[in-house]
PDB file of C-alpha atoms and ligand atoms in Angstrom:
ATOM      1  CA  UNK A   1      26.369   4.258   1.188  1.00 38.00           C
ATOM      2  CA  UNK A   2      25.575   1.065  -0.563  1.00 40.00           C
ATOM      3  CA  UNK A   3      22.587   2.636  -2.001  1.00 40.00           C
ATOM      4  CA  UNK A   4      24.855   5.099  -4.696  1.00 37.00           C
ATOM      5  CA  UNK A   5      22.652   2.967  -7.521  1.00 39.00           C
ATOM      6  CA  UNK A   6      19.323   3.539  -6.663  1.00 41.00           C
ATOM      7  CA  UNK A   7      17.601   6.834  -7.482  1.00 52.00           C
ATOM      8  CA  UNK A   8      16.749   8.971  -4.511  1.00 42.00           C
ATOM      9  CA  UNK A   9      13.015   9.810  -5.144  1.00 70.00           C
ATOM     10  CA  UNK A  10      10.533  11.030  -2.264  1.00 85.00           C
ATOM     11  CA  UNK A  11       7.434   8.559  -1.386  1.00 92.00           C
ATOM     12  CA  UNK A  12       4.962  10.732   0.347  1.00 94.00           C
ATOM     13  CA  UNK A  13       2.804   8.921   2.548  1.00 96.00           C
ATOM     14  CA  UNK A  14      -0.591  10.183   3.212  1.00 97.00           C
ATOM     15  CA  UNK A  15      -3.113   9.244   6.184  1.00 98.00           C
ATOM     16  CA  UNK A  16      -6.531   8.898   4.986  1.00 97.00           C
ATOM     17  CA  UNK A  17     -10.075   8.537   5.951  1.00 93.00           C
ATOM     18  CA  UNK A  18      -9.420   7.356   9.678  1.00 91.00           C
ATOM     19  CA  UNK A  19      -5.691   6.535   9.293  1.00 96.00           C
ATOM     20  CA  UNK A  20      -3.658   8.180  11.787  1.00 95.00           C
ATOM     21  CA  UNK A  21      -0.342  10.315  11.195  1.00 97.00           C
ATOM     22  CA  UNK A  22       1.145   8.101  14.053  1.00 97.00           C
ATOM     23  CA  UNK A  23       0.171   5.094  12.253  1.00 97.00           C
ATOM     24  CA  UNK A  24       1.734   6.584   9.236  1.00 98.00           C
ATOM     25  CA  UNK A  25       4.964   7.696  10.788  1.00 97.00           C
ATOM     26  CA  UNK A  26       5.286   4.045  12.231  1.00 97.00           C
ATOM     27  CA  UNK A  27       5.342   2.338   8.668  1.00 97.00           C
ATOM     28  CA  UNK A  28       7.204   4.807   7.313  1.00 96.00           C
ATOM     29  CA  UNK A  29      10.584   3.318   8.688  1.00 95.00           C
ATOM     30  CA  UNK A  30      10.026  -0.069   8.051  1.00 96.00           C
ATOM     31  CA  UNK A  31       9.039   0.834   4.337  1.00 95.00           C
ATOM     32  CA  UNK A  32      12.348   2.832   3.612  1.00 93.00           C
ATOM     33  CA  UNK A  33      14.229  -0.325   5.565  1.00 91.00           C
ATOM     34  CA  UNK A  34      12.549  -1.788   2.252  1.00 90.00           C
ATOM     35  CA  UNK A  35      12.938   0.395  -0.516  1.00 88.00           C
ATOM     36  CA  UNK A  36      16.176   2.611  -0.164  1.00 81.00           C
ATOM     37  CA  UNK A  37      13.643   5.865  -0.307  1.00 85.00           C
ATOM     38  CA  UNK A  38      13.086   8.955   2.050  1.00 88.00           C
ATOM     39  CA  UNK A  39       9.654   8.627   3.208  1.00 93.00           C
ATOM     40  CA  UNK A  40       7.755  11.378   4.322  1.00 94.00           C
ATOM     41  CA  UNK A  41       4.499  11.713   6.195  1.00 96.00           C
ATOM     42  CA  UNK A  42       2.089  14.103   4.588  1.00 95.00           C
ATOM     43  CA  UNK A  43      -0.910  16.003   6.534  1.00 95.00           C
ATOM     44  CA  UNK A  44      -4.077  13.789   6.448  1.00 96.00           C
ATOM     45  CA  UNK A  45      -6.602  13.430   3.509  1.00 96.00           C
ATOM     46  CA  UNK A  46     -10.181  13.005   3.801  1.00 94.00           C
ATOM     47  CA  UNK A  47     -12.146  12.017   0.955  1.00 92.00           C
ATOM     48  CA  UNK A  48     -16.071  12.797   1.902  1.00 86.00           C
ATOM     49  CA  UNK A  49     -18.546  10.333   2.029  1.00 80.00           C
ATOM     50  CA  UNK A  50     -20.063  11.993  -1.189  1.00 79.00           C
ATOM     51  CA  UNK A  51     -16.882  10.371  -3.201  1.00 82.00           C
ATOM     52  CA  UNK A  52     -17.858   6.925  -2.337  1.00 83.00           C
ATOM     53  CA  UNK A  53     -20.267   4.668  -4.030  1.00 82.00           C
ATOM     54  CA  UNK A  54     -23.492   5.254  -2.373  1.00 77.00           C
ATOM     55  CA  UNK A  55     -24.952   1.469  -2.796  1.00 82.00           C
ATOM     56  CA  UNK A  56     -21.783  -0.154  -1.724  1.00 84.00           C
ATOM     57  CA  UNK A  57     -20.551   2.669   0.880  1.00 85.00           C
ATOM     58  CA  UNK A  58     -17.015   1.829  -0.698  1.00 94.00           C
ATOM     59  CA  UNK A  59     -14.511   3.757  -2.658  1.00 95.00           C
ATOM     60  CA  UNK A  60     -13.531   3.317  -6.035  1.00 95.00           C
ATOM     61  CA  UNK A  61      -9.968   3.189  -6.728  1.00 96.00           C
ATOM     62  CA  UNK A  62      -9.641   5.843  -9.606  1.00 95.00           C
ATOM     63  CA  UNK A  63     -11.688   7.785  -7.658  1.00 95.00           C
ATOM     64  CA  UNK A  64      -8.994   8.266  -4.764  1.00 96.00           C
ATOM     65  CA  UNK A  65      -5.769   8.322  -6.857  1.00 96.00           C
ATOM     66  CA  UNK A  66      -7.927  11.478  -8.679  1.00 95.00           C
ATOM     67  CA  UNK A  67      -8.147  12.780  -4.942  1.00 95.00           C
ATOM     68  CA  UNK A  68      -4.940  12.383  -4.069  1.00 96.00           C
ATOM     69  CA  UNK A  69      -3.083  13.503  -7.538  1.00 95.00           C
ATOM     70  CA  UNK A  70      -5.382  16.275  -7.150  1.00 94.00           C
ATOM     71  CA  UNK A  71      -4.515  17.280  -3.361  1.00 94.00           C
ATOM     72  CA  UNK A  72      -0.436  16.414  -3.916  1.00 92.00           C
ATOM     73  CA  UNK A  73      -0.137  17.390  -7.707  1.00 85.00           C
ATOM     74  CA  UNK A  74       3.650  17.466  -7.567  1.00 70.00           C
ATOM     75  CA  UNK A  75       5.926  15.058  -9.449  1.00 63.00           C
ATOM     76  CA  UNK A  76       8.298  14.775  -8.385  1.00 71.00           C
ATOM     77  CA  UNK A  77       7.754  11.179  -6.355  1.00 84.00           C
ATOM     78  CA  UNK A  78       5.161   8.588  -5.652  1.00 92.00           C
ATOM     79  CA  UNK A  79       2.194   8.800  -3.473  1.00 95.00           C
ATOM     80  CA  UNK A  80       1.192   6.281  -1.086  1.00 97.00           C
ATOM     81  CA  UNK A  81      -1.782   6.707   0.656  1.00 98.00           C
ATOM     82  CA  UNK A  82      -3.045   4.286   3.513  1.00 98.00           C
ATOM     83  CA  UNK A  83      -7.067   4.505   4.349  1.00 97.00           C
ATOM     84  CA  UNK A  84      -9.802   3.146   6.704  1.00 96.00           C
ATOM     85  CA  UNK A  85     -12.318   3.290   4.257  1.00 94.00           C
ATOM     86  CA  UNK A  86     -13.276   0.059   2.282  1.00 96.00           C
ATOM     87  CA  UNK A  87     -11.875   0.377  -1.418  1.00 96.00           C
ATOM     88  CA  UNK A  88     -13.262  -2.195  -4.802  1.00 95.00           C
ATOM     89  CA  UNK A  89     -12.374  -1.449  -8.829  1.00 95.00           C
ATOM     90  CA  UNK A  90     -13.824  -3.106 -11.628  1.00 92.00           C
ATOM     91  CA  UNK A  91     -14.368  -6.436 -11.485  1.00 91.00           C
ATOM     92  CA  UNK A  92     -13.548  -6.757  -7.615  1.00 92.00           C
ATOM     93  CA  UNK A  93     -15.773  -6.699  -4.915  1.00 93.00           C
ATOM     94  CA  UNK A  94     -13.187  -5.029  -3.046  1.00 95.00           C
ATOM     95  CA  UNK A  95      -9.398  -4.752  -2.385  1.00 96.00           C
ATOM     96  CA  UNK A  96      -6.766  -4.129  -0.102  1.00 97.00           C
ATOM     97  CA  UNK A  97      -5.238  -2.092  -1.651  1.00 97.00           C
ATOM     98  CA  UNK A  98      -3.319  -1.156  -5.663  1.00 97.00           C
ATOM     99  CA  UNK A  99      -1.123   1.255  -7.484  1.00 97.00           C
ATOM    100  CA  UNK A 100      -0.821   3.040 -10.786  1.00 95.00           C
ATOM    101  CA  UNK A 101       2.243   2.495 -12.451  1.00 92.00           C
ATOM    102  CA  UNK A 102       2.385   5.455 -14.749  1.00 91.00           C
ATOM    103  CA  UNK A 103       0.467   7.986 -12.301  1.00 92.00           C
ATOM    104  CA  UNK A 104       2.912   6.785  -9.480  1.00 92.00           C
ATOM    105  CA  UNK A 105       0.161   6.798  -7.130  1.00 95.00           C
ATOM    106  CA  UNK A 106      -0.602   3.540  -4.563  1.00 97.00           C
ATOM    107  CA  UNK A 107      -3.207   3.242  -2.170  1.00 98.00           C
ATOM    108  CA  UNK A 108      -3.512   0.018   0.832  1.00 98.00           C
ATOM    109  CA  UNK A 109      -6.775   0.314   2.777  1.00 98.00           C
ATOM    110  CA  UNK A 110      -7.005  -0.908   6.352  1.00 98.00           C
ATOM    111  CA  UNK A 111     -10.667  -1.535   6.022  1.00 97.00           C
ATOM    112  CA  UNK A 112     -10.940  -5.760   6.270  1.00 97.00           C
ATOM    113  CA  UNK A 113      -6.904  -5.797   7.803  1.00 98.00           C
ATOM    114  CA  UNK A 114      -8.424  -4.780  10.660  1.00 97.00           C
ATOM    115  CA  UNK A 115      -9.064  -8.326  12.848  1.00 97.00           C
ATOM    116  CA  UNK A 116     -12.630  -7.185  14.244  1.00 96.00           C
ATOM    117  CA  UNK A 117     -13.860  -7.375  10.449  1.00 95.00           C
ATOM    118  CA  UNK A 118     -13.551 -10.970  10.836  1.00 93.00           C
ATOM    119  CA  UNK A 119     -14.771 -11.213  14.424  1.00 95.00           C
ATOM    120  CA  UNK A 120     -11.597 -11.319  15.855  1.00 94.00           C
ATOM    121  CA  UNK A 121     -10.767  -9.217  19.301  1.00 95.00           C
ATOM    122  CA  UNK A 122      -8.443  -6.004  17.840  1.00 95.00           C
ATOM    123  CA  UNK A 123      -4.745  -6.767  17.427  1.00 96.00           C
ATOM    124  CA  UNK A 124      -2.719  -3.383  16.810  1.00 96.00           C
ATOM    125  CA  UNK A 125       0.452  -5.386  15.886  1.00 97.00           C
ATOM    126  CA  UNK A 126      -1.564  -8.048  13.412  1.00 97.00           C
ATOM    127  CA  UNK A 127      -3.173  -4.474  12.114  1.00 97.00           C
ATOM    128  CA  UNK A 128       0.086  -3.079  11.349  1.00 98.00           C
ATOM    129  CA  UNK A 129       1.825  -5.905  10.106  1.00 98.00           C
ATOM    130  CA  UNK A 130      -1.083  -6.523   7.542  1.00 98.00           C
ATOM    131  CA  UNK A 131      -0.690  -3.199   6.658  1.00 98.00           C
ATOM    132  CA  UNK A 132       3.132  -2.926   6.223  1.00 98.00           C
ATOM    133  CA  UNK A 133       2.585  -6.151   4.079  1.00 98.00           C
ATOM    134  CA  UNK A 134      -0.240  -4.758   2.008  1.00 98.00           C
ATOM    135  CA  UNK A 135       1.816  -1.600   1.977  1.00 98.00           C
ATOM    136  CA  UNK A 136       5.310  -3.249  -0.022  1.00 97.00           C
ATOM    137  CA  UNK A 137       2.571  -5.219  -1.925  1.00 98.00           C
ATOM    138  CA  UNK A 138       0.772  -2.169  -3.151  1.00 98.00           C
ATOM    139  CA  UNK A 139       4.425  -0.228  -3.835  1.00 96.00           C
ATOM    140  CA  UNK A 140       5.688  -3.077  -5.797  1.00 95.00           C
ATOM    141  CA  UNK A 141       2.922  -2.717  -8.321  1.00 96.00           C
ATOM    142  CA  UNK A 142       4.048   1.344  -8.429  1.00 93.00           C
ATOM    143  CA  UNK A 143       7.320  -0.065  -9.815  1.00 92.00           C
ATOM    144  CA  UNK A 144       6.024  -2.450 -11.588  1.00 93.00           C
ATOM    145  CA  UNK A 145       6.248  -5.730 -10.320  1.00 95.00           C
ATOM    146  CA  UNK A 146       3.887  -7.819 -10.835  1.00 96.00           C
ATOM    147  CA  UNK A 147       2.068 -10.889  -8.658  1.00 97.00           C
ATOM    148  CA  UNK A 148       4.220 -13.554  -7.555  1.00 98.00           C
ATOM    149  CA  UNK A 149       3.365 -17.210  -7.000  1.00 97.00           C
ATOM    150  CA  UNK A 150       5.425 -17.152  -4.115  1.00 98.00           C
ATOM    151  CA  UNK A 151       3.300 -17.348  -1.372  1.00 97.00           C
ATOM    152  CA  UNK A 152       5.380 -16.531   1.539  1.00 98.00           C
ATOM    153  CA  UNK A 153       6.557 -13.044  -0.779  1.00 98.00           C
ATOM    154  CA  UNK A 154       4.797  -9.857  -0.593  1.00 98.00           C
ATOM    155  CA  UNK A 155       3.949  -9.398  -4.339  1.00 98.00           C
ATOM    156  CA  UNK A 156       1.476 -12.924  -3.543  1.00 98.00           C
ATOM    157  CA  UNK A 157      -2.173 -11.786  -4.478  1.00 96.00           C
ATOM    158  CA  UNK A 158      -3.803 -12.200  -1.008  1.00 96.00           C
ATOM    159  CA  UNK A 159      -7.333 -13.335  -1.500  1.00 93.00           C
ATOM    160  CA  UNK A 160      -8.212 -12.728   1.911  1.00 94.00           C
ATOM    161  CA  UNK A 161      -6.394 -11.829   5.435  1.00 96.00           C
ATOM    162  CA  UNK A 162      -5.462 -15.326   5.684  1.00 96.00           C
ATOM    163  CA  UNK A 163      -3.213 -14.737   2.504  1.00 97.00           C
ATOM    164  CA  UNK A 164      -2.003 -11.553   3.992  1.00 98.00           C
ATOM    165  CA  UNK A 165      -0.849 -13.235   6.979  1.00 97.00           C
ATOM    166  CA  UNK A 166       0.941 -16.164   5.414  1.00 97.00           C
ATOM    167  CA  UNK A 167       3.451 -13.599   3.583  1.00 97.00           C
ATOM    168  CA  UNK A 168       6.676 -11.985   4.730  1.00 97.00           C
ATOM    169  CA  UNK A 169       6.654  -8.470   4.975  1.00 97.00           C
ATOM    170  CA  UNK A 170       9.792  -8.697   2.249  1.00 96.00           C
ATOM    171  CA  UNK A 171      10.160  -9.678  -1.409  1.00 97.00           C
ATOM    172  CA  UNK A 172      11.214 -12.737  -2.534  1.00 97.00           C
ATOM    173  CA  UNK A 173      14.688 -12.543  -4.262  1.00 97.00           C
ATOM    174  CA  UNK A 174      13.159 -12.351  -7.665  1.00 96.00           C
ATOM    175  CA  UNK A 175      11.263  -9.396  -6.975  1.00 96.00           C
ATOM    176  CA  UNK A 176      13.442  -7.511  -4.866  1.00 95.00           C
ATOM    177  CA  UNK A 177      15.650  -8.312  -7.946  1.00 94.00           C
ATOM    178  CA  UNK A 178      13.294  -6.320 -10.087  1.00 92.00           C
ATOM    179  CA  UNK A 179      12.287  -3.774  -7.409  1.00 89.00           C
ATOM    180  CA  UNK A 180      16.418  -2.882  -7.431  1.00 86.00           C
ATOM    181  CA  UNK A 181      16.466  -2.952 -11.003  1.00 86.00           C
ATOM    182  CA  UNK A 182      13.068  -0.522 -11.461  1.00 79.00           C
ATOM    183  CA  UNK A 183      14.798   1.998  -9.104  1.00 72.00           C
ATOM    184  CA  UNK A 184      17.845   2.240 -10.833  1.00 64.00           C
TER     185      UNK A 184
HETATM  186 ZN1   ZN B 201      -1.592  -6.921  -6.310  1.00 50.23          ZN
HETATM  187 ZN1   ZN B 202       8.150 -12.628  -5.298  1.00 50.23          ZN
END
């Protein structure tokens, strides 16, 4: 009712490589709570081993956004996919996670979010929370926000988990400013 000013656009969200649809369906409520959009939970994608960097056994972002523009070609929204697998682009070593602005395409992997990556016994709810964070974070960049030196806001570059775990699963009023304004 409130929402009559922000466009009503589709964010499909797509369980990759490992990712579960029930872990999908999950964030999918707490990211509309967020952004004002209809989410909906497409069926799974699985990129092949074949598609990721031999040496490094990671994927490279451009890679998967080809994958999944290619498997969802509609445009009539924004992807988001979430994956298991372990994802770097140039320069990086690796991310969590990124978007493409003008592709409207976003991707959060759940590869080092996961606490047994740093030795740690599993925690589904420290999982998912790192995940919805990295989620907003990478969704942000889709409308174009960039980082924030906030560090308790979602748009804060995490440099590791620790980062991840120190920010709110919200923006900071600045950027939800701009998130508003970019979905007018
Ligand atoms: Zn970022
Ligand atoms: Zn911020």
């Amino acid at each position: 009712m409130e929402n009559r000013n922000l466009t009503v656009e589709k964010i499909s969200l797509v369980p990759m490589n490992g990712v579960g649809t029930d872990f999908c369906e999950r964030l999918a409520p707490c990211l509309e709570e967020r952004f004002f959009h209809k989410f909906a939970v497409e069926k799974p994608l699985t990129l092949s081993l074949t598609q990721a960097n031999a040496t490094r056994g990671q994927f490279f972002l451009n890679t998967v956004f080809n994958r999944m523009l290619a498997a969802f070609p509609r445009q009539d929204g924004l992807l988001l996919g979430v994956m298991a697998g372990d994802l770097y682009k140039a320069a990086h070593n690796y991310i969590f996670g990124d978007a493409s602005e003008s592709d409207r395409v976003a991707v959060v992997s759940t590869f080092r979010l996961r606490p047994e990556h740093n030795n740690e016994p599993p925690d589904d709810g420290s999982l998912f929370n790192r995940t919805l964070k990295e989620c907003v974070h990478a969704l942000g960049h889709a409308f174009g926000l960039k980082h924030c030196y906030n560090t308790r806001c979602a748009m804060y570059f995490s440099h590791s988990v620790h980062d991840t775990d120190g920010k709110l699963t919200y923006f900071c009023d600045s950027c939800d400013k701009r998130v508003r304004a970019a979905n007018r």
